[in-house]
XYZ file of N, CA, C and O in Angstrom:
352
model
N -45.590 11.407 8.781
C -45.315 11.106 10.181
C -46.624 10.937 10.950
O -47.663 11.502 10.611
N -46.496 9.997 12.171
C -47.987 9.898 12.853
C -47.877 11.008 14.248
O -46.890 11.580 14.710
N -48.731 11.022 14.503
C -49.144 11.504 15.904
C -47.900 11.553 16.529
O -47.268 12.567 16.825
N -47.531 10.160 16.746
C -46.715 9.226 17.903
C -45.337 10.192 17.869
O -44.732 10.750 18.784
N -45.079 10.143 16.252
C -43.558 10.680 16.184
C -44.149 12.115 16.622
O -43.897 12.170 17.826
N -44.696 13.099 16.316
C -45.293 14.522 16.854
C -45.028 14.248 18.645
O -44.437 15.071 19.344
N -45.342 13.525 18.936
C -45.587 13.352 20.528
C -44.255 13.335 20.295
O -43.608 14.375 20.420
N -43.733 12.296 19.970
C -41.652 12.231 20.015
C -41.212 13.623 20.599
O -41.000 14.075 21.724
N -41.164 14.218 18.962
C -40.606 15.658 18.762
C -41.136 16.574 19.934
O -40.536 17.631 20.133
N -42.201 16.249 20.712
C -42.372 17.700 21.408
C -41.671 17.296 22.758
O -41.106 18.185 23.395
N -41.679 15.837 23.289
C -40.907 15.817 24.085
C -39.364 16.069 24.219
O -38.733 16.701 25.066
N -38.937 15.324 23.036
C -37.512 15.404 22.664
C -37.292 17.344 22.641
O -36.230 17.768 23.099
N -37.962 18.004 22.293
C -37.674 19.454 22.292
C -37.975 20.239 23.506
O -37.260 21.230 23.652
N -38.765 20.048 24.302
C -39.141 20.317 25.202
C -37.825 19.699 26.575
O -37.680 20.484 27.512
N -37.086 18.554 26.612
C -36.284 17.795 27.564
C -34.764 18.948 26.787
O -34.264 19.751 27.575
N -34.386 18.918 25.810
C -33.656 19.742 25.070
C -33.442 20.810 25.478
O -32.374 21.081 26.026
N -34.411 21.677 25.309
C -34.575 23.093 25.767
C -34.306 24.291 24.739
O -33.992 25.466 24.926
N -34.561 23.510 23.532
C -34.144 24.104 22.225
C -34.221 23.438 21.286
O -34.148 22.209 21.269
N -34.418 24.344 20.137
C -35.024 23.595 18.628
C -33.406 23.141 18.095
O -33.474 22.140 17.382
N -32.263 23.550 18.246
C -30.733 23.383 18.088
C -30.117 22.114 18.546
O -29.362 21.361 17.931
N -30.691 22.011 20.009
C -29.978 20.941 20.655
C -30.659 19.838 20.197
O -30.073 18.800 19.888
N -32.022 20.001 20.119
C -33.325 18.949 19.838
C -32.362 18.362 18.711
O -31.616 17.413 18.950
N -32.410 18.830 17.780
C -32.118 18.748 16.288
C -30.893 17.961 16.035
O -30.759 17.101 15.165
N -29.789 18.457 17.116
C -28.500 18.076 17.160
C -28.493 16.762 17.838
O -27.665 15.946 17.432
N -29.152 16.480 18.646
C -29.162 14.801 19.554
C -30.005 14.282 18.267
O -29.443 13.363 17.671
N -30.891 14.579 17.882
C -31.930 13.789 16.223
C -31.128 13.540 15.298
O -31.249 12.555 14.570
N -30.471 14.144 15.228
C -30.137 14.287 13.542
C -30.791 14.931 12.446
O -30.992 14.491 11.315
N -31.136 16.180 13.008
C -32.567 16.420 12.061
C -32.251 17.998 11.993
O -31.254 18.345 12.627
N -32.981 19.024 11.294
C -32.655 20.187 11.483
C -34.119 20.758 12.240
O -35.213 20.196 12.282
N -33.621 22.343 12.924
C -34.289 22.769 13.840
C -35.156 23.024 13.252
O -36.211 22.757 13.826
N -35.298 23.666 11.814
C -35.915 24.146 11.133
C -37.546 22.504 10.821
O -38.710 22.748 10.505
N -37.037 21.308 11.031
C -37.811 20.089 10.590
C -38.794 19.832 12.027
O -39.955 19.425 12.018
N -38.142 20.119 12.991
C -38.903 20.032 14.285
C -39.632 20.867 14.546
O -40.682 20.537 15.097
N -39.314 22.646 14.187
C -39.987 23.567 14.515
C -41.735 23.346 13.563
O -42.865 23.726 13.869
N -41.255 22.638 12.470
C -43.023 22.666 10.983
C -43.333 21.571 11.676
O -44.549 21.440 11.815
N -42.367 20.335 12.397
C -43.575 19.126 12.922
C -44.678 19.959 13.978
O -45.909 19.983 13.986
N -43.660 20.616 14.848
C -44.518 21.424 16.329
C -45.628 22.451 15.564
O -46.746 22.630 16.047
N -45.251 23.002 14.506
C -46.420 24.081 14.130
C -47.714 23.313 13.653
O -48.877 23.626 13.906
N -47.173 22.029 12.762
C -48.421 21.584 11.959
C -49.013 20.727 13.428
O -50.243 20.776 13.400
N -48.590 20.085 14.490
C -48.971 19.421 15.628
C -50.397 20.802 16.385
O -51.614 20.657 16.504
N -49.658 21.794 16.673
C -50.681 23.169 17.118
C -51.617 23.396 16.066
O -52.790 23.699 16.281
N -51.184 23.274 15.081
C -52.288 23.785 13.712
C -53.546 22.270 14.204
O -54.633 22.713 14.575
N -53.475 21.049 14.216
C -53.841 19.529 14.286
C -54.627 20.244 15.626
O -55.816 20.559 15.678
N -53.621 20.398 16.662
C -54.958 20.409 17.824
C -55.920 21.702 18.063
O -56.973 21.747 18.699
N -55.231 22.752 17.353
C -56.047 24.232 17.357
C -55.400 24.517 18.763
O -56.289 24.546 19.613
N -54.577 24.662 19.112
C -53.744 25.278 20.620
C -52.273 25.386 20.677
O -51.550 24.440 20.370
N -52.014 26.048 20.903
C -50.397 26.031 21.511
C -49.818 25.733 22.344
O -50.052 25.909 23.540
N -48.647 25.045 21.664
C -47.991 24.408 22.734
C -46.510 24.871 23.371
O -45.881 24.274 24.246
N -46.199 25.898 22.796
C -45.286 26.535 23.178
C -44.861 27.883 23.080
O -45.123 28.239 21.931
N -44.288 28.894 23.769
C -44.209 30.061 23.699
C -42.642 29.794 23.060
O -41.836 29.002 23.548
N -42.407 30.642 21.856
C -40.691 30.468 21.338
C -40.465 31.861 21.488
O -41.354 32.639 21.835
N -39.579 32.116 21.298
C -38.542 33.791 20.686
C -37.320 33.090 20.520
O -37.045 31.912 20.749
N -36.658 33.995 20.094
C -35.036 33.934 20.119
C -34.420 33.274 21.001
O -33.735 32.327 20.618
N -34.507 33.659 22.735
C -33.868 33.508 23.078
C -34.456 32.423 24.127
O -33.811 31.932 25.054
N -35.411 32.225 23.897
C -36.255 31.012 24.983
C -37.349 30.233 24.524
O -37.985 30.527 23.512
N -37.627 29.073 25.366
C -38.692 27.805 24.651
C -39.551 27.652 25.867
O -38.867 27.099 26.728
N -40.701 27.892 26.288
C -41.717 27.362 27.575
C -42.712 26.793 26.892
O -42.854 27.146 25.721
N -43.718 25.684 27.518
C -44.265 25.306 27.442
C -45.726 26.037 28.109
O -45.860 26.420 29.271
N -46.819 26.104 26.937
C -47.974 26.575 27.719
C -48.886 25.436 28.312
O -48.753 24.230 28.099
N -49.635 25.917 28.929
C -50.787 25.336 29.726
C -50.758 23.624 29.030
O -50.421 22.528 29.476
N -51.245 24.068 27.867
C -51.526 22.942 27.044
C -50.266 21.733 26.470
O -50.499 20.525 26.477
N -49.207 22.207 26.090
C -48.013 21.739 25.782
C -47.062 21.179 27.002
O -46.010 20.566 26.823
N -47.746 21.571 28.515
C -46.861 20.904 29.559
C -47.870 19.797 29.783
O -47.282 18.855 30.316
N -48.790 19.606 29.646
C -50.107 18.769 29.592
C -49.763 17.370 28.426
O -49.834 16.146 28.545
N -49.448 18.112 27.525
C -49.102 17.275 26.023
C -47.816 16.727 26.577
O -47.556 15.571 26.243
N -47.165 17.199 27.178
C -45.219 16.814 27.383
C -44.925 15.662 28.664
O -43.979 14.887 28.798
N -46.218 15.903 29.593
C -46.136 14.974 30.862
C -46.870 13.607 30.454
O -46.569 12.483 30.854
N -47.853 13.939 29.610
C -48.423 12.864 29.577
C -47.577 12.023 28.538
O -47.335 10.820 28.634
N -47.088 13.049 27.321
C -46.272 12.272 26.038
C -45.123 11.249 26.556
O -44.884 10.171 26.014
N -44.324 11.864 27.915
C -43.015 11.635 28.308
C -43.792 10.278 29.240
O -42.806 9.715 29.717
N -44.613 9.764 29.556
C -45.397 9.160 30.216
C -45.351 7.086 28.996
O -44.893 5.943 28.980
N -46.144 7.983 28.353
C -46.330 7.244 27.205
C -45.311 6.970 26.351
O -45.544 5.846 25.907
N -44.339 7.381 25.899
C -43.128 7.216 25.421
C -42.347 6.409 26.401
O -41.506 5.661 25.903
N -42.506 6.420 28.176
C -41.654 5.470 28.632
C -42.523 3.948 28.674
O -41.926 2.942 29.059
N -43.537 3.898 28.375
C -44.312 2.808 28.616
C -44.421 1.735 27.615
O -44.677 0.533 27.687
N -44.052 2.833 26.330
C -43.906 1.991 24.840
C -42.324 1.725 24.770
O -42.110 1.073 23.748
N -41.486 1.908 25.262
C -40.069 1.746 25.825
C -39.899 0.096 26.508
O -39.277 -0.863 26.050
N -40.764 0.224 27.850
C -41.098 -0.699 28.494
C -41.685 -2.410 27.924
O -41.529 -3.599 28.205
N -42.691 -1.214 26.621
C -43.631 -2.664 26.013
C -42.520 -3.481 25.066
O -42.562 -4.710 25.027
N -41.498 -2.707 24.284
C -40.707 -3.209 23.516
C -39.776 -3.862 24.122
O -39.218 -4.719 23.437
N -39.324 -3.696 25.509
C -38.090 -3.955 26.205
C -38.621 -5.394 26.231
O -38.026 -6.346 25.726
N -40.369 -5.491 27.179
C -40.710 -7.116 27.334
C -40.853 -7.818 26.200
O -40.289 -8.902 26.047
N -41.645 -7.254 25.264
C -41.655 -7.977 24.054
C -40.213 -8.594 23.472
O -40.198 -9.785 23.163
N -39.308 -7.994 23.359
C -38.255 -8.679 23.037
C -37.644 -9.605 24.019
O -36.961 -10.597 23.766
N -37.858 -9.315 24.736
C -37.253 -10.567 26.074
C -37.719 -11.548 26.311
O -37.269 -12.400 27.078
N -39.436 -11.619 25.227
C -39.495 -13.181 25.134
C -39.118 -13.793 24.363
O -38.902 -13.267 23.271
N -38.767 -15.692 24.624
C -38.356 -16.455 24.306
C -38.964 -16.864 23.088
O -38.554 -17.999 22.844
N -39.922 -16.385 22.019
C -40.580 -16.938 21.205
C -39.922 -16.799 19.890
O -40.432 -17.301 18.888
């Protein structure tokens, strides 16, 4: 997987509000999102999220990673929308 999809997953989990729901709108298990997000923190040396049981926040760094990701994810949205809408 690249970067890009890592950026995916932390937004998609982060808008979610859970590694369950994440997983359940993906198709993917919680358990596949939770090793993308660890090996993503392991990649930048920081954390990006505080987990437990019963809750998911975003730290310093991971609301930083999530505004800008959710940013960039609508823009590559945008680039594909025009690209296909031309006539070529």
């Amino acid at each position: 997987m690249s970067h890009f999809d890592d950026m995916y997953w932390l937004v998609s989990l982060v808008e979610s509000g859970s590694f369950t729901v994440a997983a359940q709108r993906n198709g993917v298990t919680g358990a596949a999102i939770s090793k993308r997000i660890r090996l993503m923190e392991e990649r930048l040396g920081v954390k990006l999220l505080v987990r437990n049981t019963r809750s998911l926040r975003t730290t310093e760094a991971g609301e930083l990673y999530y505004r800008r990701g959710r940013q960039l994810l609508d823009e590559f949205s945008i680039l594909e929308h025009n690209v296909s809408s031309t006539s070529e």
